[in-house]
């Protein structure tokens, strides 16, 4: 089972904000889940370093574009580590191997007769790095970059015959209904294609910061014609001496927010077909996290630094909140105060307290000994079987919220189980020893299952739960099954998983 997941390469001139963290966390969750299921995986992220805006800023600062991107790519390199994401490779489009690959790729398209020369005249948005049609403008401005005046450009460019791919793209969408998910996004892409495709420029004249075209070095590749190719180029040099295309192409799942749907769902598959490649397996478009009613996208500059949330709540809490605050795949509003609430009520009480109470009762009533499985509690066994199947199926649909909701309902069941069975009362009655053993076993075993089922979301917390229960760090998905708790001695009351936090100093300001 091969699984290759990508985030977009982020535009290096931005600062990392919660929108980028959101996509990267989602990609990390699906890839960690695949690893638990024994899949061969590859996870790619990185930065897009070319483009006019980068060169302009470097010019103003009096440094070369390369020096400039070397300096500012640092914050991006740190992002995955801070949110506990583990990409296999971090690509930069200024990598010489990427440039060489892009030149070969574009040469294939050129050799196939899909490139021609023409004059382009029109309004260009440097923010989008795209020409804009009048019909796309709002008050004469790019709706995503209202503060960036459009430039009138007239230049000789090389064009890609996108129009020649209309029928093949429509056939792709017809034959593979799950090529783009969720399906309302596939419909969006399909109606754009049905509306008629215009050829697009794949080069820029008079720009120096980019990859020179192999057949005309006076022009550089248009940033998107350069950036999209990263999903392939990285596979050729991420592991020296190996060509991972053989293993992972086209097993690729591209994850992104809706603002770059058209580039990925229309331009990219057409370019791949032209260059003789298969199209990716799947493209998943998620919505925006609407934080307190503000659109979190790279364009509007209302960046909220996810790293600030991590300093207070930890990476696991941020990951948990991203997965639960808004149904993944939909737009939805989430409030930053929601993270505090979920930290306390759900992570702290539902999960953390359950572990503390369970381990404390094992320590007090059984001298820290968890026995062999005394018997089977059918209702719990059935619920865990369902969780294993449903959570897995949900993740395969990129329903990251559905999958964690399913796991969380086990946590809630276990809390009700404590309340209903009252182990502290069973402990007072010698005749109920066997019953107490079963209840404590079920709680510890249920927590073990929850740790495995939540491990992709809470990679720091899951091993702590297993440690507290004296269990090995075996996160294989097959362990999402009832009754696999190992007998151990020496269980002690576990410290809080998510300790109570003092109110933030600037609580009023927030
Ligand atoms: Zn724009």
Coordinates of C-alpha atoms and ligand atoms in Angstrom, one line a residue:
X1 CA 0.0 0.0 0.0
X2 CA 1.7 3.2 -1.2
X3 CA 0.7 6.6 -0.1
X4 CA 2.2 9.9 -1.1
X5 CA 0.8 13.1 0.4
X6 CA 1.7 16.7 -0.4
X7 CA 1.0 20.1 1.0
X8 CA 1.2 23.0 -1.4
X9 CA 4.7 24.6 -1.4
X10 CA 4.1 27.7 0.5
X11 CA 5.0 31.1 -0.8
X12 CA 8.2 32.0 1.0
X13 CA 7.4 35.7 1.1
X14 CA 4.6 35.0 3.5
X15 CA 5.0 34.3 7.2
X16 CA 3.7 30.9 8.4
X17 CA 0.2 31.3 9.8
X18 CA -2.5 29.0 11.0
X19 CA -3.8 28.4 7.5
X20 CA -0.5 26.8 6.5
X21 CA -0.3 24.9 9.7
X22 CA -3.9 23.6 9.1
X23 CA -2.9 22.0 5.8
X24 CA 0.4 20.6 7.1
X25 CA -1.3 19.2 10.2
X26 CA -3.9 17.5 8.0
X27 CA -1.3 16.0 5.7
X28 CA 0.6 14.7 8.7
X29 CA -2.4 13.1 10.3
X30 CA -3.3 11.1 7.2
X31 CA 0.3 10.0 6.6
X32 CA 0.8 9.0 10.3
X33 CA -2.5 7.0 10.0
X34 CA -1.2 5.2 6.9
X35 CA 2.1 4.4 8.7
X36 CA 0.1 2.8 11.5
X37 CA -1.6 0.6 8.9
X38 CA 1.7 -0.5 7.5
X39 CA 1.7 1.6 4.3
X40 CA 4.8 2.7 2.5
X41 CA 4.5 6.5 2.7
X42 CA 6.1 9.7 1.5
X43 CA 5.1 13.2 2.8
X44 CA 6.3 16.2 0.9
X45 CA 6.1 19.9 1.9
X46 CA 8.3 22.9 1.1
X47 CA 8.4 26.4 -0.3
X48 CA 7.9 28.3 -3.5
X49 CA 10.8 30.7 -3.8
X50 CA 10.5 32.2 -7.3
X51 CA 8.4 35.0 -8.6
X52 CA 8.4 38.7 -9.1
X53 CA 7.4 39.7 -5.6
X54 CA 10.4 37.8 -4.1
X55 CA 12.8 39.5 -6.5
X56 CA 11.3 42.9 -5.8
X57 CA 11.7 42.6 -2.1
X58 CA 15.3 41.3 -2.5
X59 CA 16.0 44.3 -4.7
X60 CA 14.8 46.7 -2.1
X61 CA 16.9 45.1 0.5
X62 CA 19.9 45.2 -1.8
X63 CA 20.5 41.4 -1.6
X64 CA 20.3 38.8 -4.3
X65 CA 17.0 36.8 -4.5
X66 CA 18.9 33.7 -3.5
X67 CA 20.4 35.3 -0.4
X68 CA 17.0 36.6 0.4
X69 CA 15.2 33.3 0.2
X70 CA 18.0 31.5 2.0
X71 CA 17.3 33.9 4.9
X72 CA 13.5 33.8 5.0
X73 CA 13.0 30.1 4.3
X74 CA 14.1 29.4 7.9
X75 CA 10.7 30.1 9.4
X76 CA 9.2 27.7 6.9
X77 CA 11.7 25.0 7.6
X78 CA 10.8 25.2 11.3
X79 CA 7.0 25.0 10.8
X80 CA 6.7 21.2 10.5
X81 CA 8.7 20.6 13.6
X82 CA 6.8 23.0 15.7
X83 CA 3.5 21.4 14.8
X84 CA 4.9 17.9 15.2
X85 CA 4.6 17.1 11.5
X86 CA 7.2 14.8 10.0
X87 CA 7.6 15.4 6.3
X88 CA 10.1 13.1 4.5
X89 CA 11.4 16.0 2.4
X90 CA 11.3 19.8 2.4
X91 CA 11.6 21.0 -1.2
X92 CA 12.7 24.5 -2.2
X93 CA 12.1 25.6 -5.8
X94 CA 15.5 27.2 -5.8
X95 CA 17.1 23.7 -5.5
X96 CA 19.2 23.1 -8.6
X97 CA 17.8 19.6 -9.0
X98 CA 14.3 21.0 -9.1
X99 CA 15.3 23.6 -11.8
X100 CA 16.8 20.9 -13.9
X101 CA 13.7 18.7 -13.6
X102 CA 11.4 21.6 -14.5
X103 CA 13.4 22.3 -17.6
X104 CA 13.2 18.7 -18.8
X105 CA 9.4 18.6 -17.9
X106 CA 8.7 21.8 -19.9
X107 CA 10.8 20.6 -22.8
X108 CA 8.6 17.4 -23.0
X109 CA 5.5 19.6 -23.2
X110 CA 7.3 21.7 -25.9
X111 CA 8.4 18.7 -27.8
X112 CA 4.8 17.4 -27.8
X113 CA 3.7 20.5 -29.6
X114 CA 1.7 22.0 -26.7
X115 CA 3.6 25.2 -26.5
X116 CA 3.4 28.2 -28.8
X117 CA 4.5 31.8 -28.8
X118 CA 2.1 34.7 -28.5
X119 CA 1.7 38.2 -27.2
X120 CA -0.1 38.5 -23.9
X121 CA -1.7 41.7 -22.9
X122 CA -3.7 42.1 -19.8
X123 CA -3.9 42.9 -16.1
X124 CA -1.5 41.0 -13.9
X125 CA -1.8 40.5 -10.2
X126 CA 1.6 40.1 -8.6
X127 CA 0.0 38.7 -5.4
X128 CA -1.6 35.8 -7.3
X129 CA 1.2 35.7 -9.9
X130 CA -1.6 35.4 -12.5
X131 CA -3.2 37.4 -15.3
X132 CA -6.8 38.4 -14.4
X133 CA -9.9 38.5 -16.5
X134 CA -12.1 41.6 -16.1
X135 CA -14.9 39.3 -14.9
X136 CA -12.7 38.2 -12.0
X137 CA -12.2 41.7 -10.6
X138 CA -14.0 43.4 -7.8
X139 CA -14.0 47.2 -8.1
X140 CA -11.1 46.8 -10.6
X141 CA -9.0 45.0 -8.0
X142 CA -8.0 41.4 -7.4
X143 CA -10.5 40.2 -4.7
X144 CA -7.7 38.3 -3.0
X145 CA -5.3 41.2 -3.1
X146 CA -7.3 44.4 -2.8
X147 CA -4.2 46.3 -1.7
X148 CA -2.0 45.3 -4.6
X149 CA -2.7 47.4 -7.7
X150 CA -2.9 45.3 -10.9
X151 CA -0.3 45.9 -13.5
X152 CA -1.0 46.2 -17.2
X153 CA 1.5 43.8 -18.9
X154 CA 2.1 43.3 -22.6
X155 CA 4.7 40.8 -23.4
X156 CA 5.8 38.0 -25.6
X157 CA 5.1 34.7 -23.8
X158 CA 5.0 31.0 -24.4
X159 CA 1.6 29.6 -24.1
X160 CA 0.5 26.1 -23.1
X161 CA -2.4 24.6 -25.1
X162 CA -4.7 24.0 -22.2
X163 CA -7.7 24.3 -24.6
X164 CA -6.5 21.1 -26.3
X165 CA -7.1 19.2 -23.0
X166 CA -10.7 20.1 -22.4
X167 CA -12.1 16.7 -23.5
X168 CA -9.5 14.6 -21.8
X169 CA -10.0 16.6 -18.5
X170 CA -13.8 16.1 -18.8
X171 CA -13.3 12.4 -19.4
X172 CA -11.0 12.3 -16.3
X173 CA -13.7 13.9 -14.1
X174 CA -16.4 11.6 -15.6
X175 CA -14.3 8.4 -15.1
X176 CA -13.0 9.2 -11.7
X177 CA -15.7 10.7 -9.5
X178 CA -13.3 10.8 -6.6
X179 CA -10.4 12.4 -8.4
X180 CA -11.2 15.6 -6.6
X181 CA -12.8 15.6 -3.1
X182 CA -15.1 16.8 -1.6
X183 CA -17.4 16.3 -4.6
X184 CA -18.7 19.8 -4.6
X185 CA -15.1 20.9 -5.4
X186 CA -15.0 18.4 -8.3
X187 CA -18.2 20.0 -9.6
X188 CA -16.6 23.4 -9.3
X189 CA -13.5 22.3 -11.3
X190 CA -15.7 20.5 -13.9
X191 CA -17.9 23.5 -14.5
X192 CA -14.8 25.6 -15.0
X193 CA -13.6 23.2 -17.6
X194 CA -17.0 23.0 -19.2
X195 CA -17.0 26.8 -19.5
X196 CA -14.2 26.5 -22.0
X197 CA -10.4 26.5 -21.3
X198 CA -8.1 29.2 -22.3
X199 CA -4.5 28.6 -23.1
X200 CA -2.2 30.1 -20.4
X201 CA 1.2 31.6 -20.4
X202 CA 3.9 29.4 -19.0
X203 CA 6.7 32.0 -19.2
X204 CA 7.5 35.5 -18.2
X205 CA 9.7 37.8 -20.2
X206 CA 11.9 40.3 -18.5
X207 CA 11.9 38.5 -15.1
X208 CA 15.2 37.1 -14.0
X209 CA 14.3 35.3 -10.8
X210 CA 13.1 31.9 -12.0
X211 CA 14.0 28.9 -14.1
X212 CA 15.1 29.8 -17.6
X213 CA 13.2 28.0 -20.4
X214 CA 15.3 25.3 -22.0
X215 CA 14.4 26.5 -25.6
X216 CA 14.5 30.2 -24.9
X217 CA 16.7 31.3 -22.0
X218 CA 15.6 34.9 -22.2
X219 CA 12.4 33.8 -20.5
X220 CA 11.8 32.1 -17.2
X221 CA 9.1 29.6 -16.3
X222 CA 5.9 31.1 -15.0
X223 CA 5.9 30.5 -11.2
X224 CA 3.0 28.1 -11.3
X225 CA 4.5 26.1 -14.2
X226 CA 7.6 25.8 -12.0
X227 CA 5.9 25.3 -8.6
X228 CA 3.4 22.6 -9.6
X229 CA 6.1 20.4 -10.9
X230 CA 7.6 20.1 -7.4
X231 CA 5.3 17.2 -6.6
X232 CA 7.2 15.2 -9.2
X233 CA 10.7 16.7 -9.1
X234 CA 11.1 16.1 -5.4
X235 CA 10.7 12.4 -5.9
X236 CA 13.8 12.4 -8.2
X237 CA 16.2 13.7 -5.6
X238 CA 14.7 13.5 -2.1
X239 CA 16.6 10.3 -1.5
X240 CA 20.0 10.4 -3.2
X241 CA 20.5 7.6 -5.6
X242 CA 16.8 6.7 -5.7
X243 CA 14.1 7.7 -8.1
X244 CA 11.0 7.6 -6.0
X245 CA 8.7 8.2 -9.0
X246 CA 8.7 4.5 -9.5
X247 CA 7.3 3.9 -6.0
X248 CA 5.1 7.0 -5.5
X249 CA 3.9 8.4 -8.8
X250 CA 0.9 8.5 -9.4
X251 CA 0.0 7.5 -5.8
X252 CA -0.1 11.1 -4.9
X253 CA -2.7 12.9 -2.8
X254 CA -2.5 16.7 -3.1
X255 CA -3.9 18.6 -0.1
X256 CA -4.7 22.3 -0.3
X257 CA -7.1 25.1 0.4
X258 CA -9.7 26.2 -2.1
X259 CA -7.8 29.3 -3.4
X260 CA -5.5 27.2 -5.6
X261 CA -8.1 24.7 -6.8
X262 CA -7.9 25.7 -10.4
X263 CA -4.2 25.4 -10.7
X264 CA -4.3 21.9 -9.3
X265 CA -7.5 20.5 -10.6
X266 CA -7.2 21.9 -14.2
X267 CA -3.8 23.2 -15.1
X268 CA -1.7 20.5 -13.4
X269 CA -3.4 17.4 -14.7
X270 CA -3.3 18.9 -18.3
X271 CA 0.4 19.6 -17.9
X272 CA 1.1 16.1 -16.7
X273 CA -0.9 14.5 -19.5
X274 CA 1.1 16.7 -22.0
X275 CA 4.4 15.6 -20.5
X276 CA 3.4 12.0 -20.6
X277 CA 2.7 11.4 -16.9
X278 CA -0.4 9.9 -15.2
X279 CA -2.4 12.4 -13.2
X280 CA -2.3 12.2 -9.4
X281 CA -4.5 9.8 -7.5
X282 CA -6.5 12.4 -5.7
X283 CA -6.8 16.0 -4.9
X284 CA -8.4 17.1 -1.7
X285 CA -9.6 20.6 -1.2
X286 CA -10.2 21.8 2.3
X287 CA -12.0 24.9 3.4
X288 CA -10.7 27.9 5.2
X289 CA -10.6 28.1 8.9
X290 CA -12.7 31.1 9.5
X291 CA -11.2 32.4 12.7
X292 CA -13.6 34.7 14.5
X293 CA -15.2 35.5 11.1
X294 CA -11.9 36.4 9.4
X295 CA -10.8 34.4 6.4
X296 CA -7.4 32.9 7.2
X297 CA -5.7 32.9 3.9
X298 CA -2.2 33.9 3.0
X299 CA -3.5 36.9 1.0
X300 CA -5.2 39.2 3.5
X301 CA -2.4 39.5 5.9
X302 CA -4.5 38.7 9.0
X303 CA -2.0 36.1 9.9
X304 CA -2.3 34.4 13.3
X305 CA 0.9 32.8 14.4
X306 CA 0.1 29.2 15.1
X307 CA 3.4 29.0 16.9
X308 CA 2.0 31.3 19.6
X309 CA -0.8 28.9 20.3
X310 CA 1.7 26.1 20.5
X311 CA 3.7 27.9 23.1
X312 CA 0.7 27.9 25.4
X313 CA -1.3 24.8 24.6
X314 CA 1.3 22.5 23.0
X315 CA 1.3 21.1 19.4
X316 CA -1.1 18.2 20.2
X317 CA -3.8 20.6 21.4
X318 CA -3.4 22.7 18.2
X319 CA -3.6 19.6 16.1
X320 CA -6.7 18.4 18.0
X321 CA -8.4 21.7 17.7
X322 CA -7.7 21.9 13.9
X323 CA -9.2 18.5 13.4
X324 CA -12.3 19.1 15.6
X325 CA -13.1 22.8 15.4
X326 CA -14.4 22.7 11.9
X327 CA -15.5 19.7 9.8
X328 CA -12.4 19.1 7.6
X329 CA -13.3 19.8 4.0
X330 CA -15.9 22.5 4.8
X331 CA -15.5 26.2 5.5
X332 CA -16.4 26.9 9.1
X333 CA -15.8 29.4 11.8
X334 CA -13.7 28.7 14.7
X335 CA -12.9 30.9 17.6
X336 CA -9.5 31.0 19.1
X337 CA -11.1 30.8 22.5
X338 CA -12.4 27.4 21.4
X339 CA -8.9 26.0 21.7
X340 CA -8.8 26.9 25.4
X341 CA -12.2 25.4 25.9
X342 CA -11.4 22.1 24.2
X343 CA -8.0 22.0 25.9
X344 CA -9.7 22.1 29.3
X345 CA -13.0 20.2 28.8
X346 CA -12.0 17.6 26.2
X347 CA -8.3 17.0 26.4
X348 CA -7.9 17.9 30.1
X349 CA -11.1 16.4 31.5
X350 CA -12.4 13.8 29.1
X351 CA -9.1 12.2 28.3
X352 CA -6.5 13.4 30.8
X353 CA -8.7 12.9 33.9
X354 CA -9.9 9.5 32.6
X355 CA -6.2 8.4 32.5
X356 CA -5.4 10.0 35.9
X357 CA -8.4 8.4 37.6
X358 CA -7.9 5.0 36.0
X359 CA -4.3 4.7 36.9
X360 CA -5.0 6.1 40.4
X361 CA -7.6 3.4 40.9
X362 CA -5.3 0.6 39.6
X363 CA -2.6 1.9 42.0
X364 CA -4.9 2.1 45.0
X365 CA -7.2 -0.9 44.6
X366 CA -4.8 -3.3 42.9
X367 CA -1.4 -2.2 44.0
X368 CA -0.6 -1.1 40.5
X369 CA -1.3 -4.4 38.9
X370 CA -3.2 -4.8 35.6
X371 CA -4.2 -8.5 35.3
X372 CA -4.6 -10.7 32.2
X373 CA -7.9 -10.2 30.5
X374 CA -10.5 -11.4 33.0
X375 CA -13.5 -11.6 30.6
X376 CA -15.1 -9.8 27.7
X377 CA -17.4 -6.8 27.9
X378 CA -19.3 -7.3 24.7
X379 CA -20.6 -3.8 24.3
X380 CA -17.1 -2.3 24.5
X381 CA -15.6 -4.9 22.2
X382 CA -18.3 -4.1 19.6
X383 CA -17.8 -0.3 19.9
X384 CA -14.1 -0.7 19.5
X385 CA -14.5 -2.9 16.4
X386 CA -16.8 -0.3 14.9
X387 CA -14.3 2.5 15.8
X388 CA -11.5 0.6 14.0
X389 CA -13.5 0.2 10.8
X390 CA -15.2 3.5 10.7
X391 CA -12.3 5.7 11.7
X392 CA -10.2 4.1 9.1
X393 CA -12.8 4.5 6.4
X394 CA -13.3 8.2 7.4
X395 CA -9.6 8.9 7.1
X396 CA -9.5 7.4 3.7
X397 CA -12.2 9.9 2.6
X398 CA -10.0 12.7 4.3
X399 CA -12.8 13.0 6.8
X400 CA -10.3 13.8 9.5
X401 CA -13.1 15.2 11.7
X402 CA -15.3 12.2 11.4
X403 CA -12.4 9.9 12.2
X404 CA -11.4 11.7 15.4
X405 CA -15.1 12.2 16.4
X406 CA -15.4 8.4 16.3
X407 CA -12.3 7.9 18.5
X408 CA -13.5 10.6 20.9
X409 CA -16.9 8.9 21.3
X410 CA -14.9 5.9 22.8
X411 CA -13.4 8.3 25.3
X412 CA -16.9 9.5 26.2
X413 CA -18.1 5.9 26.6
X414 CA -15.3 5.1 28.9
X415 CA -16.1 8.2 31.1
X416 CA -19.8 7.0 31.3
X417 CA -18.5 3.5 32.1
X418 CA -16.7 4.9 35.2
X419 CA -19.7 6.8 36.3
X420 CA -22.1 3.9 35.8
X421 CA -19.9 1.2 37.3
X422 CA -18.4 3.2 40.2
X423 CA -15.2 1.2 40.8
X424 CA -14.7 2.9 44.1
X425 CA -17.8 1.3 45.4
X426 CA -17.0 -2.1 44.0
X427 CA -13.7 -1.8 45.8
X428 CA -15.5 -1.8 49.2
X429 CA -17.2 -5.1 48.6
X430 CA -15.0 -8.2 48.6
X431 CA -17.7 -10.2 46.7
X432 CA -17.2 -7.8 43.8
X433 CA -13.5 -8.4 43.2
X434 CA -13.9 -10.0 39.8
X435 CA -16.2 -7.2 38.7
X436 CA -13.7 -4.6 39.8
X437 CA -11.0 -6.4 37.9
X438 CA -13.1 -6.4 34.8
X439 CA -13.9 -2.7 35.1
X440 CA -10.3 -1.6 35.7
X441 CA -9.2 -3.8 32.8
X442 CA -11.8 -2.4 30.5
X443 CA -10.8 1.2 31.4
X444 CA -7.1 0.6 30.9
X445 CA -7.7 -1.4 27.7
X446 CA -10.1 1.3 26.3
X447 CA -7.5 4.0 27.0
X448 CA -4.9 1.9 25.2
X449 CA -7.2 1.7 22.2
X450 CA -7.9 5.4 22.4
X451 CA -4.2 6.1 22.4
X452 CA -3.6 4.1 19.2
X453 CA -6.7 5.5 17.5
X454 CA -5.7 9.1 18.4
X455 CA -2.0 8.7 17.8
X456 CA -2.0 10.3 14.4
X457 CA -3.7 13.4 15.9
X458 CA -1.9 13.5 19.2
X459 CA 1.6 12.1 18.5
X460 CA 3.0 13.4 21.8
X461 CA 0.2 12.3 24.0
X462 CA -0.4 8.8 22.7
X463 CA 2.9 7.4 23.9
X464 CA 2.4 9.1 27.3
X465 CA -0.9 7.2 27.7
X466 CA 0.7 3.9 26.8
X467 CA 3.6 4.7 29.2
X468 CA 1.2 5.4 32.1
X469 CA -0.4 2.0 31.5
X470 CA 2.9 0.2 31.2
X471 CA 2.2 -0.7 27.6
X472 CA 4.6 -0.9 24.7
X473 CA 4.6 1.9 22.1
X474 CA 3.0 -0.3 19.5
X475 CA 0.8 2.0 17.4
X476 CA -0.1 -0.5 14.7
X477 CA -3.7 0.0 13.7
X478 CA -4.5 -3.6 14.4
X479 CA -4.2 -2.7 18.0
X480 CA -7.4 -0.8 17.8
X481 CA -9.1 -3.9 19.1
X482 CA -10.5 -5.0 22.4
X483 CA -8.6 -7.0 24.9
X484 CA -5.0 -6.6 23.8
X485 CA -3.9 -4.9 27.1
X486 CA -0.8 -6.6 28.4
X487 CA -0.7 -7.7 32.1
X488 CA 1.7 -5.4 34.0
X489 CA 2.8 -4.4 37.5
X490 CA 3.8 -1.0 38.8
X491 CA 1.1 1.2 37.4
X492 CA 1.1 4.5 39.3
X493 CA -1.3 7.5 39.3
X494 CA -0.4 9.4 36.1
X495 CA 0.2 13.1 36.2
X496 CA -2.2 15.3 34.2
X497 CA -1.8 14.9 30.5
X498 CA -3.0 18.4 29.9
X499 CA -2.3 20.4 33.1
X500 CA -4.5 23.4 34.0
X501 CA -3.1 26.6 32.6
X502 CA -3.1 30.0 34.3
X503 CA -5.2 32.6 32.4
X504 CA -3.0 34.3 29.8
X505 CA -1.5 37.6 30.9
X506 CA -3.3 39.4 28.1
X507 CA -6.6 37.6 28.5
X508 CA -8.6 40.9 28.3
X509 CA -6.9 42.0 25.2
X510 CA -7.7 38.7 23.4
Ligands
LIG1 ZN1 -4.4 38.4 -6.6

